[in-house]
Amino acid sequence: MAERRYVTNISKAQELGTSLEQITDAHVRMSLQLQAAFGLRREEAIKFQPSYADRGDHIALKGSWTKGGRERTVPITTTEQRDALHAAHHLAGTGSLIPANKTYIQQRHVYDGQCKAAGLSHMHGLRHQYEQSRYETLTGRPPPAAGGPLVTELSPTQRIEDRHARQTIRRELGHERVQITAIYLGS
């Protein structure tokens, strides 16, 4: 049996594009926008409470929203992020992106159904896109998975930048293992 290979230099990044217009549930649409803007996981985006999360220059994610239960922060660095947060505040008020009449599981089913009906699949690709864009912002070049140079092709200075960018992204996105960042960015 062939050994499974996790790290590849093939991008799994995905953008929402015009498919977002086909999402009829406002809470699902907002969750998807937050996933794209901040690299959130599905559960984090559904449970998102803008009144708690918005800290001005960053968002704070509660451990109860995150994989592994680890709180973390993600910086707000773009107008797209600020606009998404503003819209989330407007929609959710002091609550979360789970409507008051639904449980998390019920809203997750709505999310999954809406995405399927709109032809959206593998929405984790939004997280890949965010991570690759963040890497390019931090280093000035695309990561290997998005057509940038392989780590072995980098100069010593660029390797230091690469390592720092990967550490920053790993912390912001809550990756416990270093190898997970390599899956998103390539190597």
PDB file of C-alpha atoms in Angstrom:
ATOM      1  CA  MET A   1       0.000   0.000   0.000  1.00  0.00           C
ATOM      2  CA  ALA A   2       1.399   3.398  -0.969  1.00  0.00           C
ATOM      3  CA  GLU A   3       2.358   5.769   1.824  1.00  0.00           C
ATOM      4  CA  ARG A   4      -0.032   8.685   2.163  1.00  0.00           C
ATOM      5  CA  ARG A   5       1.552  12.006   1.322  1.00  0.00           C
ATOM      6  CA  TYR A   6       0.268  15.060   3.157  1.00  0.00           C
ATOM      7  CA  VAL A   7       2.654  17.803   2.044  1.00  0.00           C
ATOM      8  CA  THR A   8       2.307  18.750  -1.570  1.00  0.00           C
ATOM      9  CA  ASN A   9       3.078  21.792  -3.622  1.00  0.00           C
ATOM     10  CA  ILE A  10      -0.371  21.693  -5.199  1.00  0.00           C
ATOM     11  CA  SER A  11      -2.648  24.430  -3.918  1.00  0.00           C
ATOM     12  CA  LYS A  12      -5.979  23.525  -2.318  1.00  0.00           C
ATOM     13  CA  ALA A  13      -6.884  27.192  -1.936  1.00  0.00           C
ATOM     14  CA  GLN A  14     -10.416  28.185  -2.822  1.00  0.00           C
ATOM     15  CA  GLU A  15     -12.240  31.493  -3.141  1.00  0.00           C
ATOM     16  CA  LEU A  16     -15.947  32.153  -2.721  1.00  0.00           C
ATOM     17  CA  GLY A  17     -16.430  34.019  -5.979  1.00  0.00           C
ATOM     18  CA  THR A  18     -19.987  34.395  -7.224  1.00  0.00           C
ATOM     19  CA  SER A  19     -21.170  31.194  -5.488  1.00  0.00           C
ATOM     20  CA  LEU A  20     -21.766  33.240  -2.342  1.00  0.00           C
ATOM     21  CA  GLU A  21     -24.735  34.881  -4.090  1.00  0.00           C
ATOM     22  CA  GLN A  22     -26.468  31.475  -4.181  1.00  0.00           C
ATOM     23  CA  ILE A  23     -26.380  31.152  -0.375  1.00  0.00           C
ATOM     24  CA  THR A  24     -29.817  32.234   0.842  1.00  0.00           C
ATOM     25  CA  ASP A  25     -29.270  31.924   4.610  1.00  0.00           C
ATOM     26  CA  ALA A  26     -27.722  35.176   5.900  1.00  0.00           C
ATOM     27  CA  HIS A  27     -25.979  33.428   8.804  1.00  0.00           C
ATOM     28  CA  VAL A  28     -24.362  30.846   6.519  1.00  0.00           C
ATOM     29  CA  ARG A  29     -23.305  33.586   4.084  1.00  0.00           C
ATOM     30  CA  MET A  30     -21.712  35.514   6.953  1.00  0.00           C
ATOM     31  CA  SER A  31     -19.941  32.405   8.264  1.00  0.00           C
ATOM     32  CA  LEU A  32     -18.456  31.804   4.812  1.00  0.00           C
ATOM     33  CA  GLN A  33     -17.310  35.428   4.558  1.00  0.00           C
ATOM     34  CA  LEU A  34     -15.582  35.136   7.944  1.00  0.00           C
ATOM     35  CA  GLN A  35     -13.939  31.883   6.879  1.00  0.00           C
ATOM     36  CA  ALA A  36     -12.540  33.628   3.813  1.00  0.00           C
ATOM     37  CA  ALA A  37     -11.510  36.812   5.644  1.00  0.00           C
ATOM     38  CA  PHE A  38      -9.862  35.214   8.702  1.00  0.00           C
ATOM     39  CA  GLY A  39      -9.084  31.625   7.731  1.00  0.00           C
ATOM     40  CA  LEU A  40     -11.573  30.279  10.262  1.00  0.00           C
ATOM     41  CA  ARG A  41     -12.643  26.667  10.432  1.00  0.00           C
ATOM     42  CA  ARG A  42     -16.334  25.903   9.800  1.00  0.00           C
ATOM     43  CA  GLU A  43     -17.162  25.448  13.502  1.00  0.00           C
ATOM     44  CA  GLU A  44     -15.345  28.664  14.460  1.00  0.00           C
ATOM     45  CA  ALA A  45     -17.246  30.639  11.822  1.00  0.00           C
ATOM     46  CA  ILE A  46     -20.639  29.243  12.820  1.00  0.00           C
ATOM     47  CA  LYS A  47     -20.084  29.832  16.558  1.00  0.00           C
ATOM     48  CA  PHE A  48     -18.524  33.277  15.960  1.00  0.00           C
ATOM     49  CA  GLN A  49     -19.772  36.047  18.284  1.00  0.00           C
ATOM     50  CA  PRO A  50     -18.635  39.380  16.832  1.00  0.00           C
ATOM     51  CA  SER A  51     -19.355  41.304  20.048  1.00  0.00           C
ATOM     52  CA  TYR A  52     -16.884  39.034  21.886  1.00  0.00           C
ATOM     53  CA  ALA A  53     -14.383  38.441  19.096  1.00  0.00           C
ATOM     54  CA  ASP A  54     -13.792  41.984  17.808  1.00  0.00           C
ATOM     55  CA  ARG A  55     -10.935  43.490  19.806  1.00  0.00           C
ATOM     56  CA  GLY A  56     -10.147  46.393  17.501  1.00  0.00           C
ATOM     57  CA  ASP A  57      -6.878  45.273  15.920  1.00  0.00           C
ATOM     58  CA  HIS A  58      -7.536  41.514  16.158  1.00  0.00           C
ATOM     59  CA  ILE A  59     -10.228  38.937  16.722  1.00  0.00           C
ATOM     60  CA  ALA A  60     -10.181  36.650  19.749  1.00  0.00           C
ATOM     61  CA  LEU A  61     -11.524  33.127  19.384  1.00  0.00           C
ATOM     62  CA  LYS A  62     -12.904  31.321  22.427  1.00  0.00           C
ATOM     63  CA  GLY A  63     -11.582  27.862  23.180  1.00  0.00           C
ATOM     64  CA  SER A  64     -15.142  26.528  22.946  1.00  0.00           C
ATOM     65  CA  TRP A  65     -15.196  27.523  19.258  1.00  0.00           C
ATOM     66  CA  THR A  66     -11.810  26.096  18.273  1.00  0.00           C
ATOM     67  CA  LYS A  67     -10.323  22.720  17.447  1.00  0.00           C
ATOM     68  CA  GLY A  68      -8.514  21.421  20.495  1.00  0.00           C
ATOM     69  CA  GLY A  69     -10.145  24.050  22.716  1.00  0.00           C
ATOM     70  CA  ARG A  70      -7.233  26.484  22.439  1.00  0.00           C
ATOM     71  CA  GLU A  71      -8.050  30.187  22.450  1.00  0.00           C
ATOM     72  CA  ARG A  72      -6.216  32.224  19.847  1.00  0.00           C
ATOM     73  CA  THR A  73      -6.158  35.593  18.120  1.00  0.00           C
ATOM     74  CA  VAL A  74      -6.031  36.576  14.455  1.00  0.00           C
ATOM     75  CA  PRO A  75      -4.926  40.096  13.472  1.00  0.00           C
ATOM     76  CA  ILE A  76      -7.193  42.412  11.521  1.00  0.00           C
ATOM     77  CA  THR A  77      -4.976  43.646   8.695  1.00  0.00           C
ATOM     78  CA  THR A  78      -7.315  44.330   5.761  1.00  0.00           C
ATOM     79  CA  THR A  79     -10.415  46.353   4.971  1.00  0.00           C
ATOM     80  CA  GLU A  80     -12.063  43.083   3.832  1.00  0.00           C
ATOM     81  CA  GLN A  81     -11.683  41.752   7.372  1.00  0.00           C
ATOM     82  CA  ARG A  82     -13.023  44.943   8.946  1.00  0.00           C
ATOM     83  CA  ASP A  83     -15.972  44.981   6.508  1.00  0.00           C
ATOM     84  CA  ALA A  84     -16.784  41.331   7.296  1.00  0.00           C
ATOM     85  CA  LEU A  85     -16.695  42.080  11.032  1.00  0.00           C
ATOM     86  CA  HIS A  86     -18.941  45.109  10.596  1.00  0.00           C
ATOM     87  CA  ALA A  87     -21.459  42.979   8.689  1.00  0.00           C
ATOM     88  CA  ALA A  88     -21.236  40.232  11.343  1.00  0.00           C
ATOM     89  CA  HIS A  89     -21.932  42.787  14.109  1.00  0.00           C
ATOM     90  CA  HIS A  90     -24.943  44.037  12.162  1.00  0.00           C
ATOM     91  CA  LEU A  91     -26.327  40.517  11.631  1.00  0.00           C
ATOM     92  CA  ALA A  92     -25.598  38.906  15.010  1.00  0.00           C
ATOM     93  CA  GLY A  93     -25.779  41.853  17.397  1.00  0.00           C
ATOM     94  CA  THR A  94     -24.624  40.524  20.763  1.00  0.00           C
ATOM     95  CA  GLY A  95     -25.268  36.903  19.748  1.00  0.00           C
ATOM     96  CA  SER A  96     -23.476  34.403  17.555  1.00  0.00           C
ATOM     97  CA  LEU A  97     -23.958  33.389  13.943  1.00  0.00           C
ATOM     98  CA  ILE A  98     -26.251  30.632  15.163  1.00  0.00           C
ATOM     99  CA  PRO A  99     -29.818  31.956  14.983  1.00  0.00           C
ATOM    100  CA  ALA A 100     -31.569  32.066  18.370  1.00  0.00           C
ATOM    101  CA  ASN A 101     -34.018  29.333  17.342  1.00  0.00           C
ATOM    102  CA  LYS A 102     -31.303  26.822  16.361  1.00  0.00           C
ATOM    103  CA  THR A 103     -28.607  24.729  18.012  1.00  0.00           C
ATOM    104  CA  TYR A 104     -25.071  24.542  16.660  1.00  0.00           C
ATOM    105  CA  ILE A 105     -25.771  21.129  15.089  1.00  0.00           C
ATOM    106  CA  GLN A 106     -28.942  22.424  13.415  1.00  0.00           C
ATOM    107  CA  GLN A 107     -27.097  25.447  12.015  1.00  0.00           C
ATOM    108  CA  ARG A 108     -24.224  23.235  10.839  1.00  0.00           C
ATOM    109  CA  HIS A 109     -26.768  21.175   8.891  1.00  0.00           C
ATOM    110  CA  VAL A 110     -28.181  24.378   7.363  1.00  0.00           C
ATOM    111  CA  TYR A 111     -24.610  25.439   6.467  1.00  0.00           C
ATOM    112  CA  ASP A 112     -23.834  22.076   4.850  1.00  0.00           C
ATOM    113  CA  GLY A 113     -27.133  22.034   2.931  1.00  0.00           C
ATOM    114  CA  GLN A 114     -26.741  25.601   1.695  1.00  0.00           C
ATOM    115  CA  CYS A 115     -23.168  24.950   0.537  1.00  0.00           C
ATOM    116  CA  LYS A 116     -24.200  21.763  -1.263  1.00  0.00           C
ATOM    117  CA  ALA A 117     -27.144  23.497  -2.973  1.00  0.00           C
ATOM    118  CA  ALA A 118     -24.835  26.308  -4.130  1.00  0.00           C
ATOM    119  CA  GLY A 119     -22.291  23.851  -5.496  1.00  0.00           C
ATOM    120  CA  LEU A 120     -19.755  24.798  -2.842  1.00  0.00           C
ATOM    121  CA  SER A 121     -17.653  21.966  -1.497  1.00  0.00           C
ATOM    122  CA  HIS A 122     -14.407  21.662   0.421  1.00  0.00           C
ATOM    123  CA  MET A 123     -14.886  25.033   2.077  1.00  0.00           C
ATOM    124  CA  HIS A 124     -11.747  24.317   4.092  1.00  0.00           C
ATOM    125  CA  GLY A 125     -10.079  25.601   0.915  1.00  0.00           C
ATOM    126  CA  LEU A 126     -10.977  29.112   2.136  1.00  0.00           C
ATOM    127  CA  ARG A 127      -8.586  28.484   5.013  1.00  0.00           C
ATOM    128  CA  HIS A 128      -5.886  27.423   2.549  1.00  0.00           C
ATOM    129  CA  GLN A 129      -6.459  30.636   0.557  1.00  0.00           C
ATOM    130  CA  TYR A 130      -6.245  32.786   3.678  1.00  0.00           C
ATOM    131  CA  GLU A 131      -3.047  31.098   4.826  1.00  0.00           C
ATOM    132  CA  GLN A 132      -1.407  31.458   1.417  1.00  0.00           C
ATOM    133  CA  SER A 133      -2.380  35.142   1.181  1.00  0.00           C
ATOM    134  CA  ARG A 134      -1.124  35.761   4.707  1.00  0.00           C
ATOM    135  CA  TYR A 135       2.204  34.109   3.846  1.00  0.00           C
ATOM    136  CA  GLU A 136       2.560  36.351   0.797  1.00  0.00           C
ATOM    137  CA  THR A 137       1.789  39.431   2.907  1.00  0.00           C
ATOM    138  CA  LEU A 138       4.436  38.452   5.464  1.00  0.00           C
ATOM    139  CA  THR A 139       7.176  37.433   2.998  1.00  0.00           C
ATOM    140  CA  GLY A 140       6.418  39.386  -0.167  1.00  0.00           C
ATOM    141  CA  ARG A 141       6.232  36.203  -2.266  1.00  0.00           C
ATOM    142  CA  PRO A 142       3.709  33.404  -2.770  1.00  0.00           C
ATOM    143  CA  PRO A 143       4.241  30.132  -0.906  1.00  0.00           C
ATOM    144  CA  PRO A 144       5.417  27.040  -2.802  1.00  0.00           C
ATOM    145  CA  ALA A 145       1.848  25.670  -2.993  1.00  0.00           C
ATOM    146  CA  ALA A 146       0.782  28.843  -4.846  1.00  0.00           C
ATOM    147  CA  GLY A 147       3.666  28.846  -7.319  1.00  0.00           C
ATOM    148  CA  GLY A 148       6.349  30.462  -5.152  1.00  0.00           C
ATOM    149  CA  PRO A 149       9.884  29.147  -4.789  1.00  0.00           C
ATOM    150  CA  LEU A 150      10.519  25.935  -2.884  1.00  0.00           C
ATOM    151  CA  VAL A 151      12.123  26.314   0.534  1.00  0.00           C
ATOM    152  CA  THR A 152      15.297  24.716  -0.873  1.00  0.00           C
ATOM    153  CA  GLU A 153      15.494  27.518  -3.462  1.00  0.00           C
ATOM    154  CA  LEU A 154      15.394  30.339  -0.901  1.00  0.00           C
ATOM    155  CA  SER A 155      18.403  32.403   0.132  1.00  0.00           C
ATOM    156  CA  PRO A 156      19.463  32.239   3.799  1.00  0.00           C
ATOM    157  CA  THR A 157      17.651  35.537   4.500  1.00  0.00           C
ATOM    158  CA  GLN A 158      14.512  34.306   2.736  1.00  0.00           C
ATOM    159  CA  ARG A 159      14.610  31.065   4.745  1.00  0.00           C
ATOM    160  CA  ILE A 160      14.545  33.102   7.962  1.00  0.00           C
ATOM    161  CA  GLU A 161      11.569  35.098   6.616  1.00  0.00           C
ATOM    162  CA  ASP A 162       9.898  31.828   5.608  1.00  0.00           C
ATOM    163  CA  ARG A 163      10.376  30.300   9.060  1.00  0.00           C
ATOM    164  CA  HIS A 164       9.069  33.424  10.830  1.00  0.00           C
ATOM    165  CA  ALA A 165       6.033  33.641   8.509  1.00  0.00           C
ATOM    166  CA  ARG A 166       5.208  29.970   9.067  1.00  0.00           C
ATOM    167  CA  GLN A 167       5.508  30.377  12.852  1.00  0.00           C
ATOM    168  CA  THR A 168       3.243  33.443  12.784  1.00  0.00           C
ATOM    169  CA  ILE A 169       0.635  31.700  10.628  1.00  0.00           C
ATOM    170  CA  ARG A 170       0.813  28.526  12.706  1.00  0.00           C
ATOM    171  CA  ARG A 171       0.042  30.537  15.846  1.00  0.00           C
ATOM    172  CA  GLU A 172      -2.733  32.609  14.222  1.00  0.00           C
ATOM    173  CA  LEU A 173      -4.518  29.624  12.706  1.00  0.00           C
ATOM    174  CA  GLY A 174      -4.104  27.322  15.691  1.00  0.00           C
ATOM    175  CA  HIS A 175      -2.017  24.603  14.080  1.00  0.00           C
ATOM    176  CA  GLU A 176      -0.591  22.377  16.770  1.00  0.00           C
ATOM    177  CA  ARG A 177       1.943  20.679  14.498  1.00  0.00           C
ATOM    178  CA  VAL A 178       4.459  22.399  12.223  1.00  0.00           C
ATOM    179  CA  GLN A 179       3.684  19.923   9.437  1.00  0.00           C
ATOM    180  CA  ILE A 180       0.105  21.189   9.189  1.00  0.00           C
ATOM    181  CA  THR A 181       1.350  24.594   8.027  1.00  0.00           C
ATOM    182  CA  ALA A 182       3.408  22.817   5.348  1.00  0.00           C
ATOM    183  CA  ILE A 183       0.222  21.154   4.064  1.00  0.00           C
ATOM    184  CA  TYR A 184      -1.312  24.591   3.454  1.00  0.00           C
ATOM    185  CA  LEU A 185       1.788  26.364   2.142  1.00  0.00           C
ATOM    186  CA  GLY A 186       3.886  23.647   0.512  1.00  0.00           C
ATOM    187  CA  SER A 187       7.569  23.196   1.154  1.00  0.00           C
TER     188      SER A 187
END
